[in-house]
Each structure stands twice: as structure tokens, then as C-alpha cells.
PDB file of C-alpha atoms in Angstrom:
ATOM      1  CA  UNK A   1     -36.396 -26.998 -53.608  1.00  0.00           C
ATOM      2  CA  UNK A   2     -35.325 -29.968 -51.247  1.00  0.00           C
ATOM      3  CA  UNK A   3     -31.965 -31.495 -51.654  1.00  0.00           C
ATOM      4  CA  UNK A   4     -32.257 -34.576 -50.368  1.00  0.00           C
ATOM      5  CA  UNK A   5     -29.012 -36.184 -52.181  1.00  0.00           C
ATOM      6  CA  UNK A   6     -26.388 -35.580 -49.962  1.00  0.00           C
ATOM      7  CA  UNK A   7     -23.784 -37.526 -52.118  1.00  0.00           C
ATOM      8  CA  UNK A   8     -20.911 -37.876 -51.657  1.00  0.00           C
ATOM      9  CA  UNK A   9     -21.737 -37.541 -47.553  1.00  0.00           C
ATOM     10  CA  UNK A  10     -25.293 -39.842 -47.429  1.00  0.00           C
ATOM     11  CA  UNK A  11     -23.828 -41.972 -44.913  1.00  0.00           C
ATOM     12  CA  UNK A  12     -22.862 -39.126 -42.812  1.00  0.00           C
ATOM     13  CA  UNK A  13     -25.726 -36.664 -43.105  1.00  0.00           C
ATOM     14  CA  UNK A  14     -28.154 -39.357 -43.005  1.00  0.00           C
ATOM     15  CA  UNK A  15     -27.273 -41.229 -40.105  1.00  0.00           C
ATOM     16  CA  UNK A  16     -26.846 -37.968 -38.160  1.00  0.00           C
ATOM     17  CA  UNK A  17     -30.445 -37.473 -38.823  1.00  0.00           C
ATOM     18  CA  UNK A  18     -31.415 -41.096 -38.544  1.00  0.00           C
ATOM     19  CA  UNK A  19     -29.416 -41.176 -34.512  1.00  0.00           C
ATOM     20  CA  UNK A  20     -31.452 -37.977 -33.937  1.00  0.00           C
ATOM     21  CA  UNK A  21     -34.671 -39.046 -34.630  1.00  0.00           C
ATOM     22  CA  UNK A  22     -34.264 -42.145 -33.137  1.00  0.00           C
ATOM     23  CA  UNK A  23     -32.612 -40.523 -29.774  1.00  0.00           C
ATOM     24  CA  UNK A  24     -36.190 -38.454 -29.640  1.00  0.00           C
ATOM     25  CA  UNK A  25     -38.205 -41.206 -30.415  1.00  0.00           C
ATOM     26  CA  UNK A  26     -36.588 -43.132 -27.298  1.00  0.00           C
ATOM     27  CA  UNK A  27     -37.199 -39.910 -25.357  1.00  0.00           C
ATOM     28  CA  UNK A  28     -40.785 -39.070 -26.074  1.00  0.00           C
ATOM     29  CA  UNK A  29     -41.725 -43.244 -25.328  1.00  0.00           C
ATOM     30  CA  UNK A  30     -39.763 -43.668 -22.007  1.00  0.00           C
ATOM     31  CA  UNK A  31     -40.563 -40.275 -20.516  1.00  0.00           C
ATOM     32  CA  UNK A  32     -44.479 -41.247 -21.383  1.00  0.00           C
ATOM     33  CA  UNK A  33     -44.404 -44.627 -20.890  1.00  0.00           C
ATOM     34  CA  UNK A  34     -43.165 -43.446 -17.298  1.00  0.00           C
ATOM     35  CA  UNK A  35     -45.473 -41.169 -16.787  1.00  0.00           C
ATOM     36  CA  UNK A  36     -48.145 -43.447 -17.230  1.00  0.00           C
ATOM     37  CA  UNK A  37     -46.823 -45.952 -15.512  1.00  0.00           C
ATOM     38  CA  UNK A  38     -46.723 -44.603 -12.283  1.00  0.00           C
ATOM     39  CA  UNK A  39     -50.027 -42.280 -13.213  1.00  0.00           C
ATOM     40  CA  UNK A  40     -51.927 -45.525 -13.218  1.00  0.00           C
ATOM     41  CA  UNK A  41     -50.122 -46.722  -9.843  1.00  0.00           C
ATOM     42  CA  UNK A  42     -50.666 -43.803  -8.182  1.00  0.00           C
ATOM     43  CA  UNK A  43     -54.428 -43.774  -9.261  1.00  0.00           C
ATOM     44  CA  UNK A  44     -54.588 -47.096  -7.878  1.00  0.00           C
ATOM     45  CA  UNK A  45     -53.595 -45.826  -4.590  1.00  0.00           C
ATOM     46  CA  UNK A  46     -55.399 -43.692  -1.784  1.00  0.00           C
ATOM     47  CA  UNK A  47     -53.551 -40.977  -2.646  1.00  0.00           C
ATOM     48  CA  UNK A  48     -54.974 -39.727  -6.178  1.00  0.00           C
ATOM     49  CA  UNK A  49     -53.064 -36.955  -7.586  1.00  0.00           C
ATOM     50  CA  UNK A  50     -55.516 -34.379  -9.728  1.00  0.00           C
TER      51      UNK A  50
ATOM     52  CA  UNK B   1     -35.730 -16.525   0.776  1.00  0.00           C
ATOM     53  CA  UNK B   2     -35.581 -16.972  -3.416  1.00  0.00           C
ATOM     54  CA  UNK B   3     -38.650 -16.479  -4.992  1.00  0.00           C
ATOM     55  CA  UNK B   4     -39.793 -19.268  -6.556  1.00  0.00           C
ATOM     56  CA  UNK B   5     -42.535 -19.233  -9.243  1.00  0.00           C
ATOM     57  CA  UNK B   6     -45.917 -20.814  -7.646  1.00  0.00           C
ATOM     58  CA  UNK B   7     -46.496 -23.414  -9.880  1.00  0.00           C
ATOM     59  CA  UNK B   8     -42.846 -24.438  -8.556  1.00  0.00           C
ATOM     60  CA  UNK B   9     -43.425 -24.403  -5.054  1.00  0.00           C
ATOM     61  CA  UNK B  10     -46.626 -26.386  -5.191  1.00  0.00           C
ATOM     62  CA  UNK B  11     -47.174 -29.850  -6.786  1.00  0.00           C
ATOM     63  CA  UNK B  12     -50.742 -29.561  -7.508  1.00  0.00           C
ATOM     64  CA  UNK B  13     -50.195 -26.334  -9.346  1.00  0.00           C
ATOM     65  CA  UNK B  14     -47.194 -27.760 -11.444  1.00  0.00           C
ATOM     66  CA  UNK B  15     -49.597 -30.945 -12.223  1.00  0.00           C
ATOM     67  CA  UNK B  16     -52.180 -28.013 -13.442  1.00  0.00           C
ATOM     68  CA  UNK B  17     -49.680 -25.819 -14.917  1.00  0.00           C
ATOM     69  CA  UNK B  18     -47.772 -28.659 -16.643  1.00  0.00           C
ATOM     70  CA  UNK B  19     -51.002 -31.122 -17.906  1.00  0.00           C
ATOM     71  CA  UNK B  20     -51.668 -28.046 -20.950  1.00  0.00           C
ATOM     72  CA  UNK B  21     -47.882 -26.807 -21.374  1.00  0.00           C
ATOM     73  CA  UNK B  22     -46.030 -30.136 -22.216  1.00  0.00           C
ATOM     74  CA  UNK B  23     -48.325 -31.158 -25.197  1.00  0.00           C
ATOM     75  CA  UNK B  24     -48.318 -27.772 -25.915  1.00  0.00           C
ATOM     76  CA  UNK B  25     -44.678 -27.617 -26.183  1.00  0.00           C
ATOM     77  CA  UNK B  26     -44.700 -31.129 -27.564  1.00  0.00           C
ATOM     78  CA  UNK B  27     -46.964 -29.063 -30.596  1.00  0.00           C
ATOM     79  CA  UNK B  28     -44.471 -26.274 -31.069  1.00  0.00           C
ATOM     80  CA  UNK B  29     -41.421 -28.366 -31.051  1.00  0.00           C
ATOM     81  CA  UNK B  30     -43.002 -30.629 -34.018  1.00  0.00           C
ATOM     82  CA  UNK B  31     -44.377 -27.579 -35.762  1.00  0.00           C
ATOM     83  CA  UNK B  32     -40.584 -25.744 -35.376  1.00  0.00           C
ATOM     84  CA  UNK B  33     -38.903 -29.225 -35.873  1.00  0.00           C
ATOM     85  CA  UNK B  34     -40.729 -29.275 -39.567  1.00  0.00           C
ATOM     86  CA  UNK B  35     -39.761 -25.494 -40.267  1.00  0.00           C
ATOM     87  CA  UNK B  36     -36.382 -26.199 -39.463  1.00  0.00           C
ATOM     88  CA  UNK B  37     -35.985 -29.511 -41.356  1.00  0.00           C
ATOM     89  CA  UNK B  38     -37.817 -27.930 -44.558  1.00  0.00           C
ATOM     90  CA  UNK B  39     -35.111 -24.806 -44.742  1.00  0.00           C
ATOM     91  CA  UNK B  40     -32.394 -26.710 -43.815  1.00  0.00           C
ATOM     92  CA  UNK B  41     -32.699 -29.382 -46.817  1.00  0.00           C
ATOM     93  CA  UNK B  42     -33.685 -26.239 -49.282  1.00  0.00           C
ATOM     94  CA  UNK B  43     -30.529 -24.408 -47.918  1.00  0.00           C
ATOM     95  CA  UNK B  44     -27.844 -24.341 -50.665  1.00  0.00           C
ATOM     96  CA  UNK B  45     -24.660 -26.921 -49.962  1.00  0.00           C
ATOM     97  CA  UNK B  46     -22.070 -25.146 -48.285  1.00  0.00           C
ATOM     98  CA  UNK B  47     -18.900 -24.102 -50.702  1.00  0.00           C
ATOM     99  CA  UNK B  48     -16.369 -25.982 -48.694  1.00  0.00           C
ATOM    100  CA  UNK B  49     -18.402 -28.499 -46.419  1.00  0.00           C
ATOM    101  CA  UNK B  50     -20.969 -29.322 -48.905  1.00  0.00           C
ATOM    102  CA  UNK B  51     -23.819 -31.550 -47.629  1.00  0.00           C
ATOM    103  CA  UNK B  52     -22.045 -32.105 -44.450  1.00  0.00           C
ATOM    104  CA  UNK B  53     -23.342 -28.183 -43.366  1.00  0.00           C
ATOM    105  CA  UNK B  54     -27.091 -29.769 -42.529  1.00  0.00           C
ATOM    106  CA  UNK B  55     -25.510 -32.037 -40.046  1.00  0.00           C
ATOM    107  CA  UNK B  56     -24.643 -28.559 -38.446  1.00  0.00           C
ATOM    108  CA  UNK B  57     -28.188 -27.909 -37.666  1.00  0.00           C
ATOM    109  CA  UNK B  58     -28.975 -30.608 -35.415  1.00  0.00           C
ATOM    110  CA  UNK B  59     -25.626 -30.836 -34.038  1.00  0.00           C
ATOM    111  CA  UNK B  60     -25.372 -27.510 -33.385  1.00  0.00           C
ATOM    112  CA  UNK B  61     -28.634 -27.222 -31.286  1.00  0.00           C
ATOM    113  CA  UNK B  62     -27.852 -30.787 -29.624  1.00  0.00           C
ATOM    114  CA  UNK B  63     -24.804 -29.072 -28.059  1.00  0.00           C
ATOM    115  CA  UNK B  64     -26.403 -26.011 -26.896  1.00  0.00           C
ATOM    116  CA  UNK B  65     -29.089 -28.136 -25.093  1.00  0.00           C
ATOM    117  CA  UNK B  66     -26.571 -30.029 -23.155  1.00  0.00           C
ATOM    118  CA  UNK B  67     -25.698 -27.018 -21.463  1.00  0.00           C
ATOM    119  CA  UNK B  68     -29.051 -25.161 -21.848  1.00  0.00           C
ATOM    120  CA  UNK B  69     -30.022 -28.356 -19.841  1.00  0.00           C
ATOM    121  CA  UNK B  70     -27.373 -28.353 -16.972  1.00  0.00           C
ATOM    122  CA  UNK B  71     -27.899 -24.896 -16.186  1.00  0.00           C
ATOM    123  CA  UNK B  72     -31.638 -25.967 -15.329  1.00  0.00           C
ATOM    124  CA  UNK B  73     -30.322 -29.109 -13.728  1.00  0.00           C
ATOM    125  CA  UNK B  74     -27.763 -26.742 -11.698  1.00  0.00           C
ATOM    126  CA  UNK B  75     -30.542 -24.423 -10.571  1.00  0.00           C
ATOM    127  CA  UNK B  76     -33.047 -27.311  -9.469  1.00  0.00           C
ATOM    128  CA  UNK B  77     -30.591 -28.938  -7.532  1.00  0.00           C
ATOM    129  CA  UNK B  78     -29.623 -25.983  -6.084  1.00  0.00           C
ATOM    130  CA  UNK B  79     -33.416 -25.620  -5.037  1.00  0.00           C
ATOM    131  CA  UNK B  80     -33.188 -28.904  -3.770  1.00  0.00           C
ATOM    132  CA  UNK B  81     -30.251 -28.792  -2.013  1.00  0.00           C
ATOM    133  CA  UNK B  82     -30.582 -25.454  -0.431  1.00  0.00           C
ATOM    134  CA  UNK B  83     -34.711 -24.964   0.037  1.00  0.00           C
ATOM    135  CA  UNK B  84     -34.759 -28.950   0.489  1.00  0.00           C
ATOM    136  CA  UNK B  85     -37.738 -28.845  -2.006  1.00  0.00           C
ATOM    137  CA  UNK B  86     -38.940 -31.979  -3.510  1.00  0.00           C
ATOM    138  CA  UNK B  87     -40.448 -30.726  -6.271  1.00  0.00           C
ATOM    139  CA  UNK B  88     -36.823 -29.291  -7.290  1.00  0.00           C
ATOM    140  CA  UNK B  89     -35.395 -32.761  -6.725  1.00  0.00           C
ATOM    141  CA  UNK B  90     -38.034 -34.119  -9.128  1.00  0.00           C
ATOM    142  CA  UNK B  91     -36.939 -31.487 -11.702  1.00  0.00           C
ATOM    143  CA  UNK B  92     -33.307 -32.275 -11.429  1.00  0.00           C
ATOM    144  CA  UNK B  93     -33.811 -35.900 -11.921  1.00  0.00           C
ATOM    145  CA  UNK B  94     -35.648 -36.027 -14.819  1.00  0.00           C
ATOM    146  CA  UNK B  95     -33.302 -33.759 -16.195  1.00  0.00           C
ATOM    147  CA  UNK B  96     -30.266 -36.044 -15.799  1.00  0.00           C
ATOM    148  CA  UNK B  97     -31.167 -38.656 -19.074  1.00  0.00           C
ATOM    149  CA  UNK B  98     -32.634 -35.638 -21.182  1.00  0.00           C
ATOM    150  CA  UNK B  99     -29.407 -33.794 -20.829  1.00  0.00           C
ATOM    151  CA  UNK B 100     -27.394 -37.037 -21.139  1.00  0.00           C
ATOM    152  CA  UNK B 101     -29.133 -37.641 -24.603  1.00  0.00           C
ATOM    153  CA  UNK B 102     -28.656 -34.472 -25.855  1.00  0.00           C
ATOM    154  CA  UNK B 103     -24.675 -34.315 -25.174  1.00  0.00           C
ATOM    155  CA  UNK B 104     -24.564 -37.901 -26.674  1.00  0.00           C
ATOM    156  CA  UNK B 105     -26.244 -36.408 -29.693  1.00  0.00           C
ATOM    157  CA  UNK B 106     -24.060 -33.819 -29.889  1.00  0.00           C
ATOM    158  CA  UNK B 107     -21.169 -36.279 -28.993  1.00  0.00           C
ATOM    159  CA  UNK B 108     -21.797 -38.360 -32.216  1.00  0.00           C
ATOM    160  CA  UNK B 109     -23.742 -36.129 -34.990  1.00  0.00           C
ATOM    161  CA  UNK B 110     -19.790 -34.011 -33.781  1.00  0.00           C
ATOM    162  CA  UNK B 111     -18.347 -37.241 -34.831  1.00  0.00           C
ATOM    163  CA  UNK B 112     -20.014 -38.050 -37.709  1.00  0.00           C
ATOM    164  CA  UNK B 113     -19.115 -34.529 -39.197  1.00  0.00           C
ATOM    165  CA  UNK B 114     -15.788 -34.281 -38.234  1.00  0.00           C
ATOM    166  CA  UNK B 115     -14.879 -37.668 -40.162  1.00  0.00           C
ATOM    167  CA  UNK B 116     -15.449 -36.030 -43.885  1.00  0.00           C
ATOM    168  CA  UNK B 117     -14.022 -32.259 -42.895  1.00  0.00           C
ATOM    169  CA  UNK B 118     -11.601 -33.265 -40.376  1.00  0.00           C
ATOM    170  CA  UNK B 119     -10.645 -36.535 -41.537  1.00  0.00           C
ATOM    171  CA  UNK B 120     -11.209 -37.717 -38.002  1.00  0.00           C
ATOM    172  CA  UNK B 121     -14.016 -39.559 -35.729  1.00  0.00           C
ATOM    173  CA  UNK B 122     -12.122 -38.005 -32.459  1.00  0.00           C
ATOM    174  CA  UNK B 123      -9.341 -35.925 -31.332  1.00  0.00           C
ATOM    175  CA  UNK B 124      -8.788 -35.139 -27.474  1.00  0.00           C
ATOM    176  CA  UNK B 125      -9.305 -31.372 -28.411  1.00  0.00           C
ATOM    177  CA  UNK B 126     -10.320 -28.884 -25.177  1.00  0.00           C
ATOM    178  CA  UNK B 127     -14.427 -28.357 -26.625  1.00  0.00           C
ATOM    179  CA  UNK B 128     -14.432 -32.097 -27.479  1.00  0.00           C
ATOM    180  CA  UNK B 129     -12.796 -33.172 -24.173  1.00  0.00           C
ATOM    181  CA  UNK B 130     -14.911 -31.228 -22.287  1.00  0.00           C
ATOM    182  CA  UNK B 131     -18.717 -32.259 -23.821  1.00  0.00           C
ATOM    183  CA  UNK B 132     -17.125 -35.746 -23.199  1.00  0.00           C
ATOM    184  CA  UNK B 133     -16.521 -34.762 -19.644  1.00  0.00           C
ATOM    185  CA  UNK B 134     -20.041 -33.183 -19.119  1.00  0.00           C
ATOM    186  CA  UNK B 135     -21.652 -36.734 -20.620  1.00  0.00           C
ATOM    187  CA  UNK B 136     -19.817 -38.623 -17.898  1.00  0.00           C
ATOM    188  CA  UNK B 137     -20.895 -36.453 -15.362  1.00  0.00           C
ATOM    189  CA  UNK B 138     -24.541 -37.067 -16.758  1.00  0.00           C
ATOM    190  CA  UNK B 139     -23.742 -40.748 -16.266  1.00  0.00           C
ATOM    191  CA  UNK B 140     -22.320 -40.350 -12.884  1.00  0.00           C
ATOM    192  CA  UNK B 141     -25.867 -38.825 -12.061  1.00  0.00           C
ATOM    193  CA  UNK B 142     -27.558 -41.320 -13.290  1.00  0.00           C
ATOM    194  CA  UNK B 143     -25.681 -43.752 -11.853  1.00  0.00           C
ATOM    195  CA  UNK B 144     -25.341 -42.311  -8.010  1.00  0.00           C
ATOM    196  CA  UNK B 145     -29.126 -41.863  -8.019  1.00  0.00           C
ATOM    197  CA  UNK B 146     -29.573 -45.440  -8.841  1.00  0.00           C
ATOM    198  CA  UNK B 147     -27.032 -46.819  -5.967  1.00  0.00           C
ATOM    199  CA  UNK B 148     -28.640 -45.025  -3.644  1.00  0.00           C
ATOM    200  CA  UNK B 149     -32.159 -46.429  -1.867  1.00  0.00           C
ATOM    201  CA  UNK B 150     -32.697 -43.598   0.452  1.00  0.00           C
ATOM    202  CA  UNK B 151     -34.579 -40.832  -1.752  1.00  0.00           C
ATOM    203  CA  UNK B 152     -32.887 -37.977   0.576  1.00  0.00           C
ATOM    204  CA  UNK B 153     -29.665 -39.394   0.356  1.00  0.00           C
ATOM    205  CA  UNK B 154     -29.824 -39.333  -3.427  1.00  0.00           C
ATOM    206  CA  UNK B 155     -31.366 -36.371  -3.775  1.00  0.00           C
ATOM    207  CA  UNK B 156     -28.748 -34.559  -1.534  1.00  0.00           C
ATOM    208  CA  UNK B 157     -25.721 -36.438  -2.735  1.00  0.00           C
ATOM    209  CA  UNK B 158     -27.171 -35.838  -6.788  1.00  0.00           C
ATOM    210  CA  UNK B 159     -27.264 -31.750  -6.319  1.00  0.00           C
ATOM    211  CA  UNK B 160     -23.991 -31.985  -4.649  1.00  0.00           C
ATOM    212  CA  UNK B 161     -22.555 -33.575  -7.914  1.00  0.00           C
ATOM    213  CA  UNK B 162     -24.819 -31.961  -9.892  1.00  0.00           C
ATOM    214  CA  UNK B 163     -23.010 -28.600  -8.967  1.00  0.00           C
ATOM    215  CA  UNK B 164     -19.804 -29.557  -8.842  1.00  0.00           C
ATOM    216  CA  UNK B 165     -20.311 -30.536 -12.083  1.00  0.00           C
ATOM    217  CA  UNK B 166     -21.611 -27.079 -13.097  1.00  0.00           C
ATOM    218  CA  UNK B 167     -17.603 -26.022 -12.788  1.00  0.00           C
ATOM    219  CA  UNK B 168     -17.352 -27.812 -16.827  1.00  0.00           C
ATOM    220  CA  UNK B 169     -20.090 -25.390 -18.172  1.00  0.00           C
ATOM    221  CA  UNK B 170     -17.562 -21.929 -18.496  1.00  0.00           C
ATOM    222  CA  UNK B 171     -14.395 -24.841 -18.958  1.00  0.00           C
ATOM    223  CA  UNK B 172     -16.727 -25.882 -22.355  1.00  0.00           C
ATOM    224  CA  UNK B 173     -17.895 -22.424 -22.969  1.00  0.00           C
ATOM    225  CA  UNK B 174     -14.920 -20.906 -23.409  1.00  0.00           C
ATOM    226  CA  UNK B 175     -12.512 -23.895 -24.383  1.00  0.00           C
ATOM    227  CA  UNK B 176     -12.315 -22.703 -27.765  1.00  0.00           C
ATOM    228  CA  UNK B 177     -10.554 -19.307 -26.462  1.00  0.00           C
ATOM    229  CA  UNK B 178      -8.612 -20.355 -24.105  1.00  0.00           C
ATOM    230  CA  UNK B 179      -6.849 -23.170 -25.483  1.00  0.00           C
ATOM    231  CA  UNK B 180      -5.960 -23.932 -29.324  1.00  0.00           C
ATOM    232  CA  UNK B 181      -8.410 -26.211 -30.658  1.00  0.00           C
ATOM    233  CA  UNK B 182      -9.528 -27.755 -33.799  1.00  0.00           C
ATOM    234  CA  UNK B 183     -13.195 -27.068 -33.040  1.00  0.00           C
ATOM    235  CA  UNK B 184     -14.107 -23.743 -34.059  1.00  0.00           C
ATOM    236  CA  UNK B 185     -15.244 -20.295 -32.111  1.00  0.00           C
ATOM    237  CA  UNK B 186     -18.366 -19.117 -31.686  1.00  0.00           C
ATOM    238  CA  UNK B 187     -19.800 -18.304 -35.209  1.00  0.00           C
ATOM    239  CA  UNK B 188     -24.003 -17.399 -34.203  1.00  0.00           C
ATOM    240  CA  UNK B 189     -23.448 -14.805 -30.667  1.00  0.00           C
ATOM    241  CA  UNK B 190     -20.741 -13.095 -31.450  1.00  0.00           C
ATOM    242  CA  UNK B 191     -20.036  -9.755 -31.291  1.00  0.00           C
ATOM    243  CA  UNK B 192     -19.830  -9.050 -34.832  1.00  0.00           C
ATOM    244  CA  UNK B 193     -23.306 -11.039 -35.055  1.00  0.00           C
ATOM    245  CA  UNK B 194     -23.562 -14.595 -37.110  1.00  0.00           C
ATOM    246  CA  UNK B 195     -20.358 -15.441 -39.239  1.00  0.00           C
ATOM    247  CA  UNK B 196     -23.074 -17.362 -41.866  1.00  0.00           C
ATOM    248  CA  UNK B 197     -26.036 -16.315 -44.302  1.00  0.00           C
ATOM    249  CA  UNK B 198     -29.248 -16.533 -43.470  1.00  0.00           C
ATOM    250  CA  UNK B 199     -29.432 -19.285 -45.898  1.00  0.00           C
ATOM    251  CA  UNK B 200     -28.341 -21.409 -42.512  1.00  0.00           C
ATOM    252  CA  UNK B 201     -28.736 -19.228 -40.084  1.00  0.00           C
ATOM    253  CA  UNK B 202     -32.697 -19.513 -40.381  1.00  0.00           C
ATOM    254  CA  UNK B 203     -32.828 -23.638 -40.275  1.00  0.00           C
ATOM    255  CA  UNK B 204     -29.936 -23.457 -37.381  1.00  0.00           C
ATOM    256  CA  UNK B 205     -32.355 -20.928 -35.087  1.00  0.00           C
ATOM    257  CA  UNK B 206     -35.341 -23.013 -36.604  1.00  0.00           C
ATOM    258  CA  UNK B 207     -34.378 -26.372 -35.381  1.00  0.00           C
ATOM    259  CA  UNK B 208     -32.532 -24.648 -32.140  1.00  0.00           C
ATOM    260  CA  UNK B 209     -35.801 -23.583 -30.708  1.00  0.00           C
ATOM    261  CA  UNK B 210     -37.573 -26.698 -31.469  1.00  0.00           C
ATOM    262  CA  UNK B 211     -34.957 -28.935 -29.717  1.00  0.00           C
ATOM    263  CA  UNK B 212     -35.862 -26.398 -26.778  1.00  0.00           C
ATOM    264  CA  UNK B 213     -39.268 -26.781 -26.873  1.00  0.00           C
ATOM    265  CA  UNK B 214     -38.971 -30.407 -27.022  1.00  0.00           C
ATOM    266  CA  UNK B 215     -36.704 -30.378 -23.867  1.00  0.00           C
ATOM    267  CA  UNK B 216     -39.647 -28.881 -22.199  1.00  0.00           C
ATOM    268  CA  UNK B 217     -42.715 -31.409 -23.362  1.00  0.00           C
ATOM    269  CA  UNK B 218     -40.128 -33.922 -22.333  1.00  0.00           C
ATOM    270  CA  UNK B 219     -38.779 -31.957 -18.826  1.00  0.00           C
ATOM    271  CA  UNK B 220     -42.448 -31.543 -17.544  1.00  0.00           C
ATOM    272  CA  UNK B 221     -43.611 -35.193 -18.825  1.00  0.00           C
ATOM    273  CA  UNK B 222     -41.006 -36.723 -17.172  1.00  0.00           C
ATOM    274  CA  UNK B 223     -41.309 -34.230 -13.952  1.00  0.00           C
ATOM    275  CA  UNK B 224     -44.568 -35.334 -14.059  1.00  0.00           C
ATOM    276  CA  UNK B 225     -43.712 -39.288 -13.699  1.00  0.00           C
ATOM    277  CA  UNK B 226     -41.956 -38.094 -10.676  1.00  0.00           C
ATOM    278  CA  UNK B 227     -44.415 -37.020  -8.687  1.00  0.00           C
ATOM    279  CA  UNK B 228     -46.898 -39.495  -9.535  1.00  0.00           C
ATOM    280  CA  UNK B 229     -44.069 -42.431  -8.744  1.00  0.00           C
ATOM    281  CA  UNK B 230     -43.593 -40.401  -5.516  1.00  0.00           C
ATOM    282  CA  UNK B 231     -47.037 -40.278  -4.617  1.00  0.00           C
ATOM    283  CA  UNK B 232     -47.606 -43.937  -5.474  1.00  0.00           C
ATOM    284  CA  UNK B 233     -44.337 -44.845  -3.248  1.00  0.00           C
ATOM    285  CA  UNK B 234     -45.615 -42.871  -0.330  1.00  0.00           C
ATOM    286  CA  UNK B 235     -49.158 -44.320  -0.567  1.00  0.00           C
ATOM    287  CA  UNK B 236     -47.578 -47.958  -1.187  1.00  0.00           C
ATOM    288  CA  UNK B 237     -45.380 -46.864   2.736  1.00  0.00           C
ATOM    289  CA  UNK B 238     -48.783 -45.665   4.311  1.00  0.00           C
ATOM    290  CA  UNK B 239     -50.542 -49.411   3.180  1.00  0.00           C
ATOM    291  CA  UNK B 240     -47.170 -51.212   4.357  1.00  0.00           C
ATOM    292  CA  UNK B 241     -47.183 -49.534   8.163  1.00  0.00           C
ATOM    293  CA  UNK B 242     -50.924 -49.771   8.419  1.00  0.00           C
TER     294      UNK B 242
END
């Protein structure tokens, strides 16, 4: 069954997790948002990648 | 000359090779991610670290990565140093901030669990010392590609400290054996096999393979950016001396 109390260490268990998720979340936007970014400049230019 | 795999050597390849494999890493990592997070909240509280044991199993993997990740940075700037391959340069640089979150993850989730059971945030122990090095050389990468305008410059001057660098990887490896530290040894590969039950074993390899997956959605996405911003630089040259 889950155990989600993690009394007496919530603060530290959950902002472990928290940090984490957030750290990924930062990672999957900028590496995409990057990606795109220059996908749609480089589409713009002559030289078209496929 | 090294044999290099084909979709290395050739851009258009790696755009073929890489446009199915990073969402379908991206899919793995999520489905391994939920695994993971499902056994490690059913897993029993530890008998002497109680709850503090599931901050093990993404702190644990976070650590491994930021090696796991400088070897691969080490080897593509070797490529890029050596074969003077830009494709290799590409790979090393989107490394860098992947590999510099996952040592600050494993930097602070470290912290964060050492505060209940050690009764400290930090203490200038050989393992800790030594992630803390590796992050700062991570920085230093990131920073020294960013001062420098000229793309070869950077790219030569990056694998240069990139390897260097590489000297920390056996230094935090083996820090734990050589020197007395607080941290503790090896308890997963060890010769006698994993000092824990499988009760945390399973989330710990669970979530460990998931944060490797993830590194390579992420790697190739970001790889990916690269060329394109490359491409769109050298198109943006052409139009300029035209």
C-alpha cells in the first residue's frame, strides 16, 4: 500500500522529490524549447535539415 | 581509426536515428519513472532511517548519472578533440547542463538526507568534496563555452577541460576506500552483491534506469538543437557573405 506520510521527515523526503521533479521539468522545457527554436530557424533558412 | 557507430559519424543519420529514439526513451523513462515511484512509496520504512530511505532512490540514481554522464561527455570530447568531429562536439555540449543538473541533484537530495541521519547539511568529506568538485567542473564547461565566440576554439578548449576533468571520476569512485569518510561504501555492486532487500533494491534499479533513459530523450533532444542551431548559424554566414 502507498505510504505517503513520511512524518516525522515530510520536509525532507518531500522536497527531495519536489527539487527532482522540478530539476526534470526545467530539463525536458529548455532542451525542447531549444530544439525548436533553432528547428524553426533553421527551417527558415536555405539549408533545411530533414 | 576508432570505429564510430554510423548514425555518429553522419548528421543526417543521427537526425533519423534520433527523431524515433528520444520520445521513445522519453516513453520508457516515464513508464520506469512510475514503476519506480510506485515500489518505492510501498517499500516498508527503513528500521533505522525511516522515511528518509526513499530519498535514497532518487539520490542514489542522481549520483550515478553524474558520472554515467561524464564518461559520455569524456568520450565525445575525446571524438571531438581527436577525430575533430562536429557531431561529437555537439554531443559533448549538450551534455555539459544535463550532467550539471544531475550532480546538483545529487548535491542537494545528499543534503537534504544527511540533515536528519547525519545531523548535518555538509561536511568537507572525500565523496562529498569530490561530487562538489565534478559540479564546478560542469560549471567551468559551461562557462568556457560561453566566453568563447569562435565555435573551434570552444569546442577544442571544452574537450581539453572536459578530460582533464575526467581525472575526478576514479578520485569520486573510489573516495570512500581510500580515505575515511562519513559517506558510505558501495552497498548495490559489490562483491558480495546488494547490502539491502529487495524491498529497495527493486525501486533503487527501478528509478536508476529511468533517470538513464531520461538522460537519453534529453541527450539526443538537446543534440538535436545543436545541429539545427549549427545549421541555422552556417546558413545565417552563407546570407551574410553573399
Amino acid at each position: 500500500m502507498l505510504d505517503l506520510d513520511a512524518s516525522p521527515y515530510g520536509f525532507f523526503v518531500w522536497t527531495s522529490y519536489g527539487l527532482t521533479a522540478l530539476v526534470f521539468a526545467g530539463l525536458v522545457w529548455s532542451s525542447l524549447a531549444h530544439a525548436r527554436h533553432w528547428r524553426k530557424r533553421a527551417e527558415q533558412s536555405d539549408d533545411t535539415p530533414k | 581509426m576508432i570505429p564510430v557507430p554510423a548514425f555518429l559519424s553522419n548528421p543526417e543519420r543521427f537526425m533519423a536515428f534520433s527523431r524515433w529514439a528520444a520520445p521513445l526513451f522519453g516513453g520508457i523513462a516515464v513508464l520506469l519513472g512510475l514503476a519506480g515511484l510506485w515500489y518505492g512509496f510501498t517499500a516498508p520504512e527503513d528500521y533505522q532511517h525511516g522515511d528518509t530511505v526513499r530519498i535514497m532512490f532518487i539520490h542514489v540514481p542522481a549520483a550515478w548519472m553524474s558520472m554515467f554522464v561524464y564518461v559520455c561527455l569524456a568520450v565525445a570530447s575525446f571524438l571531438s578533440l581527436v577525430f575533430r568531429h562536429a557531431l561529437a562536439d555537439c554531443a559533448a555540449r549538450a551534455a555539459v547542463p544535463i550532467g550539471a543538473a544531475f550532480t546538483g541533484l545529487a548535491l542537494v537530495t545528499g543534503s537534504l538526507w544527511g540533515e536528519p541521519m547525519w545531523g548535518t547539511w555538509w561536511v568537507w568529506d572525500a565523496r562529498l568534496t569530490s561530487v562538489l568538485v565534478l559540479f564546478l567542473v560542469y560549471l567551468a564547461l559551461l562557462a568556457l563555452r560561453a566566453s568563447l565566440d569562435d565555435e573551434l576554439k570552444a569546442a577544442r578548449a571544452c574537450a581539453i577541460l572536459a578530460l582533464v576533468g575526467a581525472v575526478n571520476l576514479p578520485i569520486i569512485h573510489w573516495s570512500v576506500n581510500w580515505w575515511n569518510t562519513l559517506h558510505q561504501g558501495a552497498s548495490v555492486f559489490t562483491k558480495s552483491g546488494p547490502a539491502m532487500t529487495s524491498d529497495y533494491l527493486i525501486p533503487l534499479l527501478l528509478l536508476s534506469l529511468a533517470y538513464m533513459a531520461a538522460f537519453g530523450s534529453l541527450w539526443l533532444v538537446s543534440i538535436r538543437g545543436e545541429v539545427w542551431r549549427r545549421r541555422a548559424d552556417a546558413a545565417a554566414q552563407r546570407l551574410a557573405r553573399a
